[in-house]
Coordinates of C-alpha atoms and ligand atoms in Angstrom, one line a residue:
M553 CA -72.6 -61.5 5.9
K554 CA -71.6 -57.9 4.7
N555 CA -67.8 -58.3 2.5
I556 CA -65.4 -56.9 4.7
Y557 CA -62.6 -57.4 2.3
S558 CA -61.8 -54.9 -0.7
N559 CA -60.3 -58.4 -2.3
I560 CA -63.2 -60.1 -1.9
F561 CA -65.1 -61.5 -4.8
S562 CA -68.3 -63.0 -6.3
F563 CA -68.0 -65.2 -9.1
N564 CA -69.8 -63.5 -12.5
K565 CA -68.4 -63.2 -16.0
K566 CA -66.7 -60.0 -15.0
V567 CA -64.6 -61.2 -12.1
L568 CA -64.2 -64.4 -14.7
T569 CA -62.9 -61.7 -17.2
K570 CA -60.3 -60.5 -15.3
A571 CA -58.6 -63.1 -13.5
I572 CA -58.3 -63.7 -16.6
K573 CA -56.4 -61.1 -17.7
N574 CA -54.4 -60.9 -14.0
L575 CA -53.5 -64.7 -14.7
K576 CA -51.7 -64.2 -18.9
K577 CA -49.8 -60.6 -16.8
G578 CA -47.9 -62.7 -14.5
N579 CA -50.2 -61.6 -11.4
V580 CA -51.3 -64.1 -8.1
I581 CA -54.5 -64.9 -7.5
G582 CA -56.7 -66.3 -4.8
L583 CA -58.8 -69.4 -6.0
P584 CA -61.2 -72.1 -4.2
T585 CA -60.9 -75.9 -5.2
E586 CA -62.3 -78.9 -3.6
T587 CA -59.8 -79.2 -1.0
V588 CA -59.1 -76.1 0.0
Y589 CA -57.9 -72.8 -1.7
G590 CA -55.1 -72.0 -4.0
L591 CA -52.6 -69.5 -4.5
A592 CA -52.8 -68.8 -8.3
G593 CA -50.1 -68.7 -11.2
N594 CA -49.1 -69.2 -14.7
A595 CA -47.1 -71.9 -14.6
Y596 CA -45.3 -70.6 -17.7
I597 CA -44.9 -67.2 -16.3
K598 CA -41.8 -66.8 -14.1
K599 CA -42.0 -63.6 -11.9
A600 CA -46.0 -65.0 -11.1
I601 CA -44.1 -68.5 -9.3
E602 CA -41.5 -65.6 -7.1
R603 CA -44.2 -63.9 -5.7
I604 CA -45.3 -67.4 -4.9
Y605 CA -43.3 -68.9 -3.4
T606 CA -42.7 -65.1 -1.3
L607 CA -46.1 -64.8 -0.6
K608 CA -45.8 -67.8 1.3
N609 CA -42.4 -67.3 2.0
R610 CA -42.4 -70.8 0.8
P611 CA -38.5 -72.7 0.4
K612 CA -37.1 -73.4 -2.3
F613 CA -36.9 -77.2 -2.6
N614 CA -40.8 -77.3 -2.3
P615 CA -42.3 -77.8 -5.4
L616 CA -45.7 -75.8 -6.3
I617 CA -48.9 -78.6 -7.8
V618 CA -50.1 -77.7 -11.4
H619 CA -53.4 -77.6 -12.0
Y620 CA -54.8 -78.8 -15.1
S621 CA -58.7 -78.8 -16.8
D622 CA -58.1 -81.7 -18.4
Y623 CA -55.4 -84.9 -19.2
K624 CA -55.0 -82.7 -23.2
Q625 CA -54.1 -79.9 -21.3
A626 CA -51.2 -81.4 -19.8
E627 CA -50.1 -83.5 -22.3
K628 CA -47.2 -80.6 -23.4
D629 CA -45.9 -80.6 -19.9
V630 CA -45.8 -84.7 -18.1
L631 CA -45.1 -88.1 -20.4
F632 CA -48.4 -90.5 -18.9
N633 CA -48.8 -93.9 -18.3
S634 CA -51.6 -96.1 -17.4
S635 CA -51.6 -95.5 -14.0
F636 CA -52.3 -92.0 -14.3
F637 CA -54.3 -93.4 -16.5
K638 CA -56.5 -95.8 -14.7
L639 CA -57.0 -93.3 -11.2
Y640 CA -57.8 -90.2 -14.1
N641 CA -60.8 -92.2 -15.7
K642 CA -61.3 -93.3 -12.2
F643 CA -61.4 -89.6 -9.5
C644 CA -60.9 -86.4 -11.9
P645 CA -62.1 -84.1 -11.7
G646 CA -61.2 -84.1 -8.5
P647 CA -58.9 -84.0 -5.7
I648 CA -55.9 -86.2 -6.1
T649 CA -52.6 -85.4 -7.0
F650 CA -50.0 -86.9 -9.6
I651 CA -46.6 -86.9 -9.8
L652 CA -45.4 -87.9 -13.3
K653 CA -42.1 -87.2 -15.1
K654 CA -41.9 -83.4 -17.0
K655 CA -41.4 -83.2 -20.9
K656 CA -38.6 -82.4 -21.6
K657 CA -39.9 -79.3 -24.3
S658 CA -42.8 -78.3 -21.6
K659 CA -42.3 -74.5 -20.4
I660 CA -43.3 -74.8 -16.2
Q661 CA -40.9 -72.8 -14.8
S662 CA -38.4 -75.0 -13.1
I663 CA -38.3 -73.2 -10.2
A664 CA -41.7 -74.0 -10.0
I665 CA -41.4 -77.4 -9.7
A666 CA -37.5 -77.0 -7.5
N667 CA -36.0 -77.6 -10.4
L668 CA -37.1 -81.8 -10.3
K669 CA -38.0 -83.7 -13.0
T670 CA -41.1 -84.1 -12.3
V671 CA -44.2 -82.4 -11.9
A672 CA -47.6 -82.5 -9.7
I673 CA -50.1 -82.5 -12.1
R674 CA -54.1 -82.2 -11.0
F675 CA -57.8 -81.5 -12.4
P676 CA -59.5 -79.6 -8.9
S677 CA -63.6 -80.0 -10.0
H678 CA -64.4 -76.6 -8.6
K679 CA -66.7 -75.0 -10.4
V680 CA -64.3 -71.3 -10.2
S681 CA -61.3 -73.3 -10.9
K682 CA -62.2 -75.4 -14.0
T683 CA -64.0 -72.5 -15.0
V684 CA -60.6 -70.1 -14.6
I685 CA -58.2 -72.8 -16.0
K686 CA -60.7 -74.4 -19.3
K687 CA -60.3 -70.3 -20.3
I688 CA -56.1 -70.1 -20.3
N689 CA -53.9 -71.6 -22.2
F690 CA -51.6 -72.5 -19.3
P691 CA -51.6 -73.8 -16.4
L692 CA -51.8 -72.6 -13.2
A693 CA -49.6 -73.6 -9.9
M694 CA -51.4 -73.4 -6.9
P695 CA -50.1 -73.9 -3.2
S696 CA -52.2 -74.2 -0.8
A697 CA -53.3 -69.8 -0.5
N698 CA -51.3 -70.8 3.3
L699 CA -47.9 -68.8 4.8
S700 CA -45.8 -71.9 4.6
G701 CA -46.0 -74.1 7.5
G702 CA -49.5 -73.0 7.7
I703 CA -53.1 -73.8 7.9
S704 CA -54.5 -74.1 4.8
P705 CA -57.5 -72.2 3.6
T706 CA -61.3 -73.2 2.9
S707 CA -62.3 -69.9 3.0
A708 CA -62.4 -66.4 1.4
A709 CA -61.8 -64.7 4.3
D710 CA -59.2 -67.4 5.3
V711 CA -57.0 -66.5 2.2
A712 CA -57.1 -61.8 3.0
D713 CA -56.9 -62.9 6.5
E714 CA -53.6 -64.8 5.0
F715 CA -52.0 -62.2 2.8
K716 CA -54.2 -59.0 3.7
N717 CA -54.0 -57.0 1.0
N718 CA -50.8 -58.5 -0.3
I719 CA -53.0 -60.1 -3.3
K720 CA -55.5 -57.9 -5.2
L721 CA -58.3 -60.4 -6.3
I722 CA -59.0 -63.4 -4.7
I723 CA -62.9 -65.3 -5.9
D724 CA -64.7 -66.5 -3.7
G725 CA -66.1 -70.2 -3.7
K726 CA -67.9 -70.6 -0.7
N727 CA -65.8 -73.3 1.7
S728 CA -64.4 -75.6 0.2
K729 CA -66.2 -79.1 0.2
L730 CA -63.7 -80.9 1.3
G731 CA -61.2 -78.6 3.7
I732 CA -58.5 -80.9 3.4
E733 CA -55.7 -80.8 0.7
S734 CA -55.8 -84.1 -2.3
T735 CA -53.7 -87.2 -1.3
V736 CA -50.1 -86.7 -3.1
V737 CA -49.8 -89.9 -5.2
D738 CA -46.4 -91.1 -7.3
L739 CA -46.4 -92.4 -10.8
T740 CA -43.6 -91.9 -11.5
G741 CA -42.2 -95.0 -10.4
R742 CA -44.1 -98.1 -8.4
P743 CA -46.7 -95.8 -8.0
K744 CA -47.0 -95.1 -4.0
I745 CA -49.1 -92.6 -2.2
L746 CA -46.9 -89.3 -0.8
R747 CA -49.7 -87.7 0.6
K748 CA -52.9 -89.1 2.1
G749 CA -56.5 -87.4 0.9
I750 CA -59.9 -87.7 1.4
I751 CA -59.3 -90.1 -1.7
D752 CA -57.8 -92.9 0.2
A753 CA -55.4 -95.8 -0.2
I754 CA -58.0 -98.2 0.3
Q755 CA -60.5 -96.3 -3.2
I756 CA -56.4 -96.6 -4.8
K757 CA -55.9 -100.1 -3.7
K758 CA -58.9 -101.3 -5.9
I759 CA -57.6 -100.1 -8.6
L760 CA -53.8 -100.0 -8.7
K761 CA -51.3 -101.9 -6.2
I762 CA -50.2 -99.6 -4.2
N763 CA -47.4 -98.7 -1.4
Y764 CA -46.3 -96.2 1.1
A765 CA -44.4 -93.9 1.8
K766 CA -41.4 -95.1 4.2
K767 CA -39.8 -92.3 5.0
S768 CA -37.0 -92.5 3.7
S769 CA -38.6 -91.3 0.6
Y770 CA -40.8 -88.7 2.0
I771 CA -37.8 -86.7 0.4
K772 CA -39.5 -87.1 -2.7
S773 CA -42.5 -84.9 -1.3
P774 CA -40.5 -82.4 0.2
G775 CA -43.3 -80.4 1.6
L776 CA -43.8 -83.7 3.8
L777 CA -40.7 -82.9 5.6
S778 CA -41.2 -80.3 8.2
K779 CA -43.8 -79.9 10.8
H780 CA -46.9 -78.6 8.7
Y781 CA -50.7 -77.9 8.6
S782 CA -49.4 -76.5 12.1
P783 CA -52.0 -73.3 14.2
G784 CA -49.2 -72.3 15.9
I785 CA -50.7 -73.4 20.0
P786 CA -49.5 -77.0 20.7
M787 CA -51.9 -79.5 20.6
R788 CA -52.3 -83.1 22.1
L789 CA -53.7 -85.9 21.2
N790 CA -55.5 -89.4 21.7
K791 CA -57.2 -87.0 24.9
K792 CA -60.3 -88.0 27.0
K793 CA -60.7 -85.3 28.7
C794 CA -59.3 -82.0 29.0
N795 CA -59.6 -78.5 31.4
K796 CA -61.7 -75.6 30.8
T797 CA -58.8 -73.5 29.6
Y798 CA -58.1 -75.7 26.9
A799 CA -59.8 -75.3 23.3
F800 CA -60.9 -79.5 23.0
I801 CA -61.3 -80.7 20.0
T802 CA -64.1 -83.3 19.6
F803 CA -66.2 -85.8 17.5
G804 CA -69.9 -87.7 17.6
K805 CA -72.8 -87.3 20.1
K806 CA -71.6 -87.9 23.3
Y807 CA -69.8 -84.6 23.4
G808 CA -71.2 -81.6 25.2
N809 CA -71.7 -77.7 23.6
K810 CA -69.1 -76.7 26.4
N811 CA -67.4 -72.9 25.3
N812 CA -64.5 -74.7 24.4
H813 CA -64.8 -77.5 23.8
F814 CA -65.5 -77.6 19.8
N815 CA -66.9 -80.5 17.4
L816 CA -65.8 -82.4 13.9
S817 CA -68.2 -83.6 13.7
K818 CA -71.7 -84.7 16.2
K819 CA -73.2 -87.1 14.1
S820 CA -69.3 -89.1 13.7
D821 CA -69.2 -87.9 10.1
L822 CA -65.4 -88.2 8.7
K823 CA -65.4 -86.4 5.9
E824 CA -67.5 -83.3 7.5
A825 CA -64.9 -83.4 9.9
A826 CA -62.4 -83.6 7.6
S827 CA -64.2 -80.4 5.7
N828 CA -64.4 -78.3 10.2
L829 CA -60.5 -79.8 11.1
Y830 CA -58.4 -76.5 9.9
K831 CA -62.3 -74.2 9.9
T832 CA -61.7 -75.3 14.1
F833 CA -58.0 -74.6 14.5
R834 CA -58.9 -71.0 12.7
I835 CA -61.6 -69.8 14.7
I836 CA -59.2 -72.5 18.2
K837 CA -56.2 -69.4 17.0
K838 CA -59.2 -66.4 16.8
K839 CA -60.4 -67.1 20.4
G840 CA -57.0 -67.1 22.1
F841 CA -56.5 -71.0 23.3
K842 CA -52.8 -71.9 24.5
K843 CA -53.1 -75.5 23.9
I844 CA -55.3 -77.2 22.5
Y845 CA -56.2 -81.2 22.5
V846 CA -58.2 -84.0 21.1
V847 CA -60.3 -86.9 21.2
K848 CA -59.2 -89.9 18.9
I849 CA -60.8 -89.8 16.1
P850 CA -61.3 -93.2 14.5
N851 CA -58.5 -94.1 11.9
R852 CA -60.7 -94.7 8.7
G853 CA -61.9 -93.7 5.4
P854 CA -61.0 -89.5 5.4
G855 CA -60.2 -90.1 9.8
V856 CA -56.7 -92.3 7.7
A857 CA -56.4 -88.2 5.9
I858 CA -57.5 -86.7 9.4
N859 CA -55.4 -87.9 11.5
D860 CA -51.9 -87.3 9.4
R861 CA -53.0 -83.5 9.5
L862 CA -53.2 -83.8 13.7
K863 CA -49.9 -85.6 13.4
R864 CA -48.2 -83.5 12.0
A865 CA -50.0 -79.9 13.5
S866 CA -48.8 -81.1 16.9
K867 CA -45.2 -81.6 16.5
Ligands
LIG1033 O1 -55.5 -80.3 -3.1 C1 -54.4 -79.0 -3.5 O2 -53.2 -80.5 -3.5 C2 -54.2 -77.6 -3.2 C3 -54.8 -77.3 -3.4 C4 -54.8 -75.8 -4.0 O3 -54.6 -77.8 -5.3 N1 -52.7 -77.3 -3.5 C5 -51.6 -77.5 -2.7 O4 -50.0 -77.4 -2.6 O5 -52.1 -78.9 -1.3 P1 -49.0 -77.7 -1.5 O6 -48.1 -76.7 -2.7 O7 -49.4 -76.8 -0.6 O8 -48.4 -78.8 -1.6 C6 -48.1 -80.3 -2.5 C7 -47.0 -81.1 -2.1 C8 -46.3 -80.2 -1.1 O9 -46.1 -81.7 -0.3 C9 -45.5 -80.7 -2.4 O10 -43.6 -81.0 -2.1 C10 -45.7 -81.8 -3.2 O11 -47.6 -81.5 -3.0 N2 -44.9 -81.6 -4.6 C11 -45.1 -81.4 -5.6 N3 -45.3 -82.0 -6.9 C12 -43.8 -82.2 -6.3 C13 -42.6 -83.2 -6.5 N4 -42.4 -82.8 -8.6 N5 -42.5 -84.3 -6.7 C14 -43.1 -84.5 -5.1 N6 -43.9 -83.6 -4.3 C15 -44.1 -82.9 -5.3
LIG1034 MG1 -49.8 -76.3 1.3

């Protein structure tokens, strides 16, 4: 397909050099990760961070995730503990974010972390973001590349649709393989899952004792306070049937191919369903449906994260 966006570039040496040059200068660019696409800026430059907040229209109290190529790069910014290393050795690089205490000497801009004493850090596994971060000597603050409260982007075109020409460089790294944001684990006290993701509680519990965050501690993940991940269309969950005028998000082979049906995975594969979720929201929105019905999605494995996002999206 022809690239109709002038700010989307395929990944090659020239584009890598251009990306690095932009980040060094404090410009903001779009980068693919294995979870969703991110809006990346130099975490040590105030101007870059301010630009991210402005572009996303993100409330200043909601801190950003800071991305590194490996733990050695993060050593100067955060205090590690044994829980961190247990999870890092098992899952990194990959779709998991750790909340750790910030080192006093860290050069991370305080507005990037909403003036907190903690930092969310992540080590993406996607070849493009990994290569970019490896080549620079500063970390990347990188929230999902969407307007605050909306749906995370899972392709370069989605990023271009969100920000139009307000960002000059988006690197195309194909569709995000996982399609849902990273699991966020707070390791500053007794380990707690703050945001559910493809790496689920069962996998983490094999390695560590964890708690789910109680409602009252959601304040620890400010981004989870409000309505989020919303396609901006009323959505009803756990529906068995749907009339022709609403979009019907289905799962499994028993559902047909009607015009208003959008199957997340015909073979009932929850990982595939997760990777199709936001993409499906965007398609439905583009087609102009005024209401979305969703069938019941099994609440296991990636289904737990899918149901979490559906619940927030339907608020
Ligand atoms: O998969 C991902 O994590 C993607 C890709 C681009 O890496 N990024 C992402 O970033 O989802 P964002 O900004 O959309 O979500 C970050 C979440 C928010 O809910 C935020 O409140 C939480 O992490 N967070 C960041 N720093 C935190 C901190 N110090 N304490 C608690 N929660 C924090
Ligand atoms: Mg986000």
